[in-house]
């Protein structure tokens, strides 16, 4: 009887998500558990969005309603920029949810450590304890909805008001790279803090010079300057050209004496970043690193 009542309730619903065994957007049915369902963002958009992870019901809802959500959250943003954000929200927020729900690992290799603070992990932690006498599933569900909703809004606002405006800054610096150094392998920002990596990768791709920029030099909030190795796209902590091995882990005057550049502050042990008190010093560190690499 209970099963029958549940089935009747599902059938009568105006919008049914994650249950019912049917995917039919015309009838607002958004389930992904049926064996016949293999949809991805790519397959359901005729290849317009290049994401091949099987969708969960969350992904299906985003596919059909994500643009309407963006219209409400960031109405001031142009349609072209909304489309960029729509794709980016899927890639950096929703796709993880789809993959976890469908049991798809992020890597085929065995993880070297446990990652337990993901969005899915924090939602899981809101489940009532198994040994709690009075389990408030509805209350905890509402808390989970509020938490995920808040994070989604924060991501959208961050992309619209922080990430997207940085493109103009990165583009201007990229176009002036030959004025900074004739090799074109150093990009300089007058002030750091803006998200530059993905913008740089796309600008390089558009200029048909992928991988060409090795270092980014920028001022920090303390009035000092940093030289940062550009990361290898899609390879985590790997850098295109880490700062020289002999410099790594050395600090202050010892570092200045070692490399004959005044006002050095540090070079990280992995070589991905270093610091100098002056713009000239940071630029010299970048140029010298290129020279030592015969570039």
mmCIF file of C-alpha atoms in Angstrom:
data_model
loop_
_atom_site.group_PDB
_atom_site.id
_atom_site.type_symbol
_atom_site.label_atom_id
_atom_site.label_comp_id
_atom_site.label_asym_id
_atom_site.label_seq_id
_atom_site.Cartn_x
_atom_site.Cartn_y
_atom_site.Cartn_z
ATOM 1 C CA UNK A 1 0.000 0.000 0.000
ATOM 2 C CA UNK A 2 2.762 2.440 0.915
ATOM 3 C CA UNK A 3 4.537 1.762 -2.367
ATOM 4 C CA UNK A 4 1.301 2.338 -4.282
ATOM 5 C CA UNK A 5 0.627 5.634 -2.502
ATOM 6 C CA UNK A 6 4.162 6.799 -3.279
ATOM 7 C CA UNK A 7 3.739 5.877 -6.930
ATOM 8 C CA UNK A 8 0.446 7.790 -7.144
ATOM 9 C CA UNK A 9 2.076 10.847 -5.586
ATOM 10 C CA UNK A 10 4.954 10.733 -8.082
ATOM 11 C CA UNK A 11 2.600 10.353 -11.036
ATOM 12 C CA UNK A 12 0.479 13.298 -9.876
ATOM 13 C CA UNK A 13 3.442 15.647 -9.417
ATOM 14 C CA UNK A 14 3.741 18.751 -11.600
ATOM 15 C CA UNK A 15 7.530 18.414 -11.560
ATOM 16 C CA UNK A 16 9.204 15.120 -10.629
ATOM 17 C CA UNK A 17 12.949 14.989 -9.961
ATOM 18 C CA UNK A 18 15.231 12.023 -9.239
ATOM 19 C CA UNK A 19 12.411 9.463 -8.992
ATOM 20 C CA UNK A 20 9.881 7.868 -11.313
ATOM 21 C CA UNK A 21 12.228 6.304 -13.863
ATOM 22 C CA UNK A 22 11.329 8.791 -16.608
ATOM 23 C CA UNK A 23 13.204 11.565 -18.384
ATOM 24 C CA UNK A 24 10.734 13.657 -20.337
ATOM 25 C CA UNK A 25 11.289 17.430 -20.123
ATOM 26 C CA UNK A 26 7.994 18.110 -21.923
ATOM 27 C CA UNK A 27 6.232 16.565 -18.918
ATOM 28 C CA UNK A 28 8.781 17.852 -16.371
ATOM 29 C CA UNK A 29 10.089 14.407 -15.511
ATOM 30 C CA UNK A 30 13.785 14.470 -14.620
ATOM 31 C CA UNK A 31 15.049 11.067 -13.499
ATOM 32 C CA UNK A 32 18.337 9.436 -14.515
ATOM 33 C CA UNK A 33 18.163 6.030 -12.810
ATOM 34 C CA UNK A 34 16.540 4.134 -15.685
ATOM 35 C CA UNK A 35 18.885 1.860 -17.664
ATOM 36 C CA UNK A 36 17.913 3.557 -20.912
ATOM 37 C CA UNK A 37 19.222 6.950 -19.788
ATOM 38 C CA UNK A 38 22.745 7.853 -20.936
ATOM 39 C CA UNK A 39 22.381 11.600 -21.454
ATOM 40 C CA UNK A 40 25.235 14.080 -21.055
ATOM 41 C CA UNK A 41 25.432 17.821 -21.538
ATOM 42 C CA UNK A 42 27.124 17.131 -24.858
ATOM 43 C CA UNK A 43 24.614 14.585 -26.170
ATOM 44 C CA UNK A 44 21.576 16.582 -25.062
ATOM 45 C CA UNK A 45 22.817 19.856 -26.589
ATOM 46 C CA UNK A 46 23.998 18.399 -29.925
ATOM 47 C CA UNK A 47 27.607 18.906 -28.892
ATOM 48 C CA UNK A 48 27.275 22.593 -28.035
ATOM 49 C CA UNK A 49 28.546 21.953 -24.499
ATOM 50 C CA UNK A 50 31.617 19.654 -24.460
ATOM 51 C CA UNK A 51 30.923 17.688 -21.278
ATOM 52 C CA UNK A 52 30.577 13.917 -21.474
ATOM 53 C CA UNK A 53 29.813 13.038 -17.851
ATOM 54 C CA UNK A 54 26.493 11.241 -17.489
ATOM 55 C CA UNK A 55 23.946 13.619 -16.009
ATOM 56 C CA UNK A 56 22.270 13.088 -12.670
ATOM 57 C CA UNK A 57 18.850 14.575 -12.003
ATOM 58 C CA UNK A 58 20.648 17.684 -10.681
ATOM 59 C CA UNK A 59 22.397 18.041 -14.019
ATOM 60 C CA UNK A 60 19.137 17.584 -15.888
ATOM 61 C CA UNK A 61 17.505 20.348 -13.865
ATOM 62 C CA UNK A 62 20.521 22.590 -14.553
ATOM 63 C CA UNK A 63 20.410 21.760 -18.267
ATOM 64 C CA UNK A 64 16.786 22.859 -18.577
ATOM 65 C CA UNK A 65 16.534 25.600 -15.944
ATOM 66 C CA UNK A 66 20.090 26.867 -15.418
ATOM 67 C CA UNK A 67 19.780 29.756 -17.831
ATOM 68 C CA UNK A 68 16.553 30.924 -16.158
ATOM 69 C CA UNK A 69 18.322 30.843 -12.791
ATOM 70 C CA UNK A 70 21.131 32.986 -14.177
ATOM 71 C CA UNK A 71 18.599 35.447 -15.582
ATOM 72 C CA UNK A 72 17.291 35.926 -12.054
ATOM 73 C CA UNK A 73 20.642 36.017 -10.269
ATOM 74 C CA UNK A 74 22.619 38.211 -12.686
ATOM 75 C CA UNK A 75 20.120 40.089 -14.890
ATOM 76 C CA UNK A 76 22.648 42.855 -15.572
ATOM 77 C CA UNK A 77 25.080 40.508 -17.344
ATOM 78 C CA UNK A 78 24.932 40.301 -21.146
ATOM 79 C CA UNK A 79 23.521 37.184 -22.779
ATOM 80 C CA UNK A 80 26.908 36.273 -24.257
ATOM 81 C CA UNK A 81 28.557 36.468 -20.859
ATOM 82 C CA UNK A 82 25.700 34.548 -19.243
ATOM 83 C CA UNK A 83 26.314 31.746 -21.709
ATOM 84 C CA UNK A 84 29.975 31.658 -20.675
ATOM 85 C CA UNK A 85 28.947 31.522 -17.026
ATOM 86 C CA UNK A 86 26.323 28.844 -17.758
ATOM 87 C CA UNK A 87 29.000 26.591 -19.233
ATOM 88 C CA UNK A 88 31.519 27.404 -16.512
ATOM 89 C CA UNK A 89 29.046 26.728 -13.683
ATOM 90 C CA UNK A 90 28.462 23.312 -15.132
ATOM 91 C CA UNK A 91 32.177 22.579 -15.533
ATOM 92 C CA UNK A 92 33.232 23.818 -12.101
ATOM 93 C CA UNK A 93 30.154 23.101 -9.988
ATOM 94 C CA UNK A 94 27.503 20.851 -11.482
ATOM 95 C CA UNK A 95 29.655 18.267 -13.255
ATOM 96 C CA UNK A 96 31.179 17.156 -9.952
ATOM 97 C CA UNK A 97 27.675 16.580 -8.575
ATOM 98 C CA UNK A 98 26.702 14.546 -11.650
ATOM 99 C CA UNK A 99 29.849 12.438 -11.488
ATOM 100 C CA UNK A 100 29.558 11.663 -7.771
ATOM 101 C CA UNK A 101 25.872 10.791 -8.073
ATOM 102 C CA UNK A 102 26.653 8.397 -10.930
ATOM 103 C CA UNK A 103 29.669 6.828 -9.216
ATOM 104 C CA UNK A 104 32.270 8.262 -11.614
ATOM 105 C CA UNK A 105 35.700 8.824 -10.093
ATOM 106 C CA UNK A 106 37.607 12.029 -10.841
ATOM 107 C CA UNK A 107 40.696 9.997 -11.750
ATOM 108 C CA UNK A 108 41.465 6.440 -12.768
ATOM 109 C CA UNK A 109 44.445 6.427 -10.413
ATOM 110 C CA UNK A 110 44.211 5.567 -6.722
ATOM 111 C CA UNK A 111 43.927 8.855 -4.759
ATOM 112 C CA UNK A 112 46.914 9.616 -2.554
ATOM 113 C CA UNK A 113 44.732 11.035 0.227
ATOM 114 C CA UNK A 114 41.103 11.363 1.234
ATOM 115 C CA UNK A 115 39.070 14.372 0.116
ATOM 116 C CA UNK A 116 36.103 14.652 2.490
ATOM 117 C CA UNK A 117 35.129 18.326 2.419
ATOM 118 C CA UNK A 118 33.545 18.479 -1.028
ATOM 119 C CA UNK A 119 30.026 19.787 -1.526
ATOM 120 C CA UNK A 120 28.735 16.222 -1.692
ATOM 121 C CA UNK A 121 30.626 15.346 1.486
ATOM 122 C CA UNK A 122 29.125 18.272 3.357
ATOM 123 C CA UNK A 123 25.636 17.318 2.186
ATOM 124 C CA UNK A 124 26.257 13.741 3.302
ATOM 125 C CA UNK A 125 27.292 14.991 6.741
ATOM 126 C CA UNK A 126 23.820 16.508 7.125
ATOM 127 C CA UNK A 127 22.163 13.094 7.080
ATOM 128 C CA UNK A 128 20.717 12.300 10.512
ATOM 129 C CA UNK A 129 22.937 9.919 12.518
ATOM 130 C CA UNK A 130 21.884 6.299 12.094
ATOM 131 C CA UNK A 131 21.568 5.845 15.858
ATOM 132 C CA UNK A 132 19.596 8.987 16.554
ATOM 133 C CA UNK A 133 16.178 8.180 18.024
ATOM 134 C CA UNK A 134 14.292 10.991 16.315
ATOM 135 C CA UNK A 135 15.670 11.473 12.832
ATOM 136 C CA UNK A 136 14.622 14.774 11.243
ATOM 137 C CA UNK A 137 15.094 13.958 7.555
ATOM 138 C CA UNK A 138 12.936 16.830 6.320
ATOM 139 C CA UNK A 139 14.688 19.391 8.492
ATOM 140 C CA UNK A 140 18.142 18.207 7.463
ATOM 141 C CA UNK A 141 17.078 18.163 3.810
ATOM 142 C CA UNK A 142 16.046 21.805 4.067
ATOM 143 C CA UNK A 143 19.415 22.645 5.622
ATOM 144 C CA UNK A 144 21.163 20.889 2.755
ATOM 145 C CA UNK A 145 19.075 22.785 0.185
ATOM 146 C CA UNK A 146 19.953 26.086 1.855
ATOM 147 C CA UNK A 147 23.671 25.240 1.964
ATOM 148 C CA UNK A 148 23.886 24.144 -1.669
ATOM 149 C CA UNK A 149 21.750 27.065 -2.827
ATOM 150 C CA UNK A 150 23.970 29.539 -1.002
ATOM 151 C CA UNK A 151 27.081 28.027 -2.571
ATOM 152 C CA UNK A 152 25.569 28.096 -6.057
ATOM 153 C CA UNK A 153 24.630 31.770 -5.694
ATOM 154 C CA UNK A 154 28.126 32.547 -4.409
ATOM 155 C CA UNK A 155 29.708 30.779 -7.395
ATOM 156 C CA UNK A 156 27.517 32.593 -9.898
ATOM 157 C CA UNK A 157 28.177 35.985 -8.332
ATOM 158 C CA UNK A 158 31.890 35.249 -8.178
ATOM 159 C CA UNK A 159 32.026 34.374 -11.844
ATOM 160 C CA UNK A 160 29.962 37.389 -12.880
ATOM 161 C CA UNK A 161 31.557 39.998 -10.624
ATOM 162 C CA UNK A 162 35.104 38.697 -10.033
ATOM 163 C CA UNK A 163 36.198 36.159 -12.638
ATOM 164 C CA UNK A 164 34.661 37.730 -15.734
ATOM 165 C CA UNK A 165 35.876 41.319 -15.099
ATOM 166 C CA UNK A 166 39.421 39.950 -14.737
ATOM 167 C CA UNK A 167 39.435 39.037 -18.429
ATOM 168 C CA UNK A 168 39.934 42.674 -19.433
ATOM 169 C CA UNK A 169 42.975 42.999 -17.145
ATOM 170 C CA UNK A 170 44.542 39.724 -18.291
ATOM 171 C CA UNK A 171 43.918 40.510 -21.965
ATOM 172 C CA UNK A 172 45.603 43.918 -21.682
ATOM 173 C CA UNK A 173 48.627 42.407 -19.928
ATOM 174 C CA UNK A 174 48.847 39.550 -22.434
ATOM 175 C CA UNK A 175 48.834 41.957 -25.370
ATOM 176 C CA UNK A 176 51.709 43.934 -23.788
ATOM 177 C CA UNK A 177 53.873 40.881 -23.024
ATOM 178 C CA UNK A 178 56.400 41.661 -25.762
ATOM 179 C CA UNK A 179 56.920 45.109 -24.241
ATOM 180 C CA UNK A 180 57.687 43.458 -20.904
ATOM 181 C CA UNK A 181 60.182 40.982 -22.349
ATOM 182 C CA UNK A 182 61.030 40.358 -25.982
ATOM 183 C CA UNK A 183 60.655 36.612 -25.494
ATOM 184 C CA UNK A 184 56.923 37.011 -24.868
ATOM 185 C CA UNK A 185 57.247 34.492 -22.057
ATOM 186 C CA UNK A 186 56.555 36.898 -19.173
ATOM 187 C CA UNK A 187 53.242 38.623 -18.447
ATOM 188 C CA UNK A 188 53.116 41.456 -15.904
ATOM 189 C CA UNK A 189 50.143 42.644 -13.849
ATOM 190 C CA UNK A 190 50.482 45.903 -11.957
ATOM 191 C CA UNK A 191 48.558 44.365 -9.075
ATOM 192 C CA UNK A 192 47.913 40.744 -8.247
ATOM 193 C CA UNK A 193 44.806 39.097 -6.918
ATOM 194 C CA UNK A 194 42.742 38.771 -10.076
ATOM 195 C CA UNK A 195 42.022 35.239 -11.383
ATOM 196 C CA UNK A 196 44.226 35.001 -14.448
ATOM 197 C CA UNK A 197 45.059 31.373 -15.238
ATOM 198 C CA UNK A 198 42.070 30.289 -17.315
ATOM 199 C CA UNK A 199 41.911 33.625 -19.101
ATOM 200 C CA UNK A 200 45.594 33.277 -19.992
ATOM 201 C CA UNK A 201 45.101 29.761 -21.358
ATOM 202 C CA UNK A 202 42.256 30.925 -23.604
ATOM 203 C CA UNK A 203 44.151 33.998 -24.786
ATOM 204 C CA UNK A 204 47.141 31.832 -25.672
ATOM 205 C CA UNK A 205 44.881 29.457 -27.559
ATOM 206 C CA UNK A 206 43.287 32.322 -29.461
ATOM 207 C CA UNK A 207 46.732 33.669 -30.375
ATOM 208 C CA UNK A 208 47.945 30.201 -31.402
ATOM 209 C CA UNK A 209 50.731 30.244 -28.819
ATOM 210 C CA UNK A 210 49.639 27.698 -26.207
ATOM 211 C CA UNK A 211 52.204 27.166 -23.476
ATOM 212 C CA UNK A 212 54.314 30.156 -24.436
ATOM 213 C CA UNK A 213 54.000 32.209 -21.240
ATOM 214 C CA UNK A 214 56.186 30.753 -18.497
ATOM 215 C CA UNK A 215 55.966 33.373 -15.737
ATOM 216 C CA UNK A 216 53.528 35.954 -14.431
ATOM 217 C CA UNK A 217 54.901 38.883 -12.427
ATOM 218 C CA UNK A 218 52.591 40.951 -10.230
ATOM 219 C CA UNK A 219 52.487 43.222 -7.209
ATOM 220 C CA UNK A 220 51.059 41.841 -3.988
ATOM 221 C CA UNK A 221 48.994 43.447 -1.233
ATOM 222 C CA UNK A 222 52.096 44.120 0.893
ATOM 223 C CA UNK A 223 53.817 46.252 -1.720
ATOM 224 C CA UNK A 224 56.213 43.477 -2.724
ATOM 225 C CA UNK A 225 56.307 41.642 -6.045
ATOM 226 C CA UNK A 226 55.845 38.011 -6.998
ATOM 227 C CA UNK A 227 57.023 35.887 -9.883
ATOM 228 C CA UNK A 228 54.793 32.870 -10.415
ATOM 229 C CA UNK A 229 55.326 29.961 -12.767
ATOM 230 C CA UNK A 230 52.339 29.356 -15.040
ATOM 231 C CA UNK A 231 50.728 26.009 -14.338
ATOM 232 C CA UNK A 232 50.277 23.231 -16.861
ATOM 233 C CA UNK A 233 46.612 23.278 -17.844
ATOM 234 C CA UNK A 234 44.697 20.408 -16.310
ATOM 235 C CA UNK A 235 47.669 18.972 -14.403
ATOM 236 C CA UNK A 236 47.091 20.197 -10.870
ATOM 237 C CA UNK A 237 50.227 21.552 -9.276
ATOM 238 C CA UNK A 238 52.591 21.029 -12.225
ATOM 239 C CA UNK A 239 54.269 24.172 -13.628
ATOM 240 C CA UNK A 240 55.408 24.839 -17.180
ATOM 241 C CA UNK A 241 58.774 26.008 -15.910
ATOM 242 C CA UNK A 242 59.298 26.006 -12.131
ATOM 243 C CA UNK A 243 61.838 28.453 -10.789
ATOM 244 C CA UNK A 244 65.343 26.914 -10.770
ATOM 245 C CA UNK A 245 65.882 24.026 -8.395
ATOM 246 C CA UNK A 246 68.882 25.679 -6.725
ATOM 247 C CA UNK A 247 66.699 28.641 -5.684
ATOM 248 C CA UNK A 248 63.937 26.600 -4.068
ATOM 249 C CA UNK A 249 63.461 26.874 -0.330
ATOM 250 C CA UNK A 250 66.051 29.658 -0.016
ATOM 251 C CA UNK A 251 65.082 33.013 1.517
ATOM 252 C CA UNK A 252 66.049 36.670 1.991
ATOM 253 C CA UNK A 253 69.710 37.678 1.816
ATOM 254 C CA UNK A 254 70.877 34.115 1.339
ATOM 255 C CA UNK A 255 68.750 33.945 -1.815
ATOM 256 C CA UNK A 256 69.943 37.354 -3.020
ATOM 257 C CA UNK A 257 73.564 36.268 -2.567
ATOM 258 C CA UNK A 258 72.926 32.968 -4.345
ATOM 259 C CA UNK A 259 71.370 34.434 -7.493
ATOM 260 C CA UNK A 260 72.986 37.906 -7.431
ATOM 261 C CA UNK A 261 69.647 39.748 -7.387
ATOM 262 C CA UNK A 262 69.024 42.215 -4.542
ATOM 263 C CA UNK A 263 65.928 42.366 -2.331
ATOM 264 C CA UNK A 264 64.867 38.727 -2.751
ATOM 265 C CA UNK A 265 62.278 37.441 -0.275
ATOM 266 C CA UNK A 266 61.815 33.736 -1.036
ATOM 267 C CA UNK A 267 61.326 30.963 -3.553
ATOM 268 C CA UNK A 268 58.831 28.256 -2.652
ATOM 269 C CA UNK A 269 60.188 24.739 -2.133
ATOM 270 C CA UNK A 270 58.294 23.521 -5.205
ATOM 271 C CA UNK A 271 59.502 26.416 -7.360
ATOM 272 C CA UNK A 272 56.035 27.556 -8.372
ATOM 273 C CA UNK A 273 56.393 31.060 -6.904
ATOM 274 C CA UNK A 274 58.994 33.490 -5.579
ATOM 275 C CA UNK A 275 59.045 36.988 -4.159
ATOM 276 C CA UNK A 276 61.107 40.158 -4.324
ATOM 277 C CA UNK A 277 60.705 43.540 -2.654
ATOM 278 C CA UNK A 278 60.741 45.378 -5.987
ATOM 279 C CA UNK A 279 59.189 45.075 -9.436
ATOM 280 C CA UNK A 280 62.633 45.215 -11.014
ATOM 281 C CA UNK A 281 63.856 42.416 -8.777
ATOM 282 C CA UNK A 282 60.916 40.148 -9.576
ATOM 283 C CA UNK A 283 61.280 40.795 -13.292
ATOM 284 C CA UNK A 284 64.993 40.028 -13.086
ATOM 285 C CA UNK A 285 64.246 36.752 -11.309
ATOM 286 C CA UNK A 286 61.862 35.750 -14.114
ATOM 287 C CA UNK A 287 64.300 36.696 -16.864
ATOM 288 C CA UNK A 288 67.185 34.932 -15.174
ATOM 289 C CA UNK A 289 65.090 31.778 -14.732
ATOM 290 C CA UNK A 290 64.348 31.810 -18.462
ATOM 291 C CA UNK A 291 68.038 32.289 -19.230
ATOM 292 C CA UNK A 292 69.059 29.375 -17.014
ATOM 293 C CA UNK A 293 66.526 27.209 -18.857
ATOM 294 C CA UNK A 294 68.023 28.338 -22.185
ATOM 295 C CA UNK A 295 64.750 29.967 -23.231
#
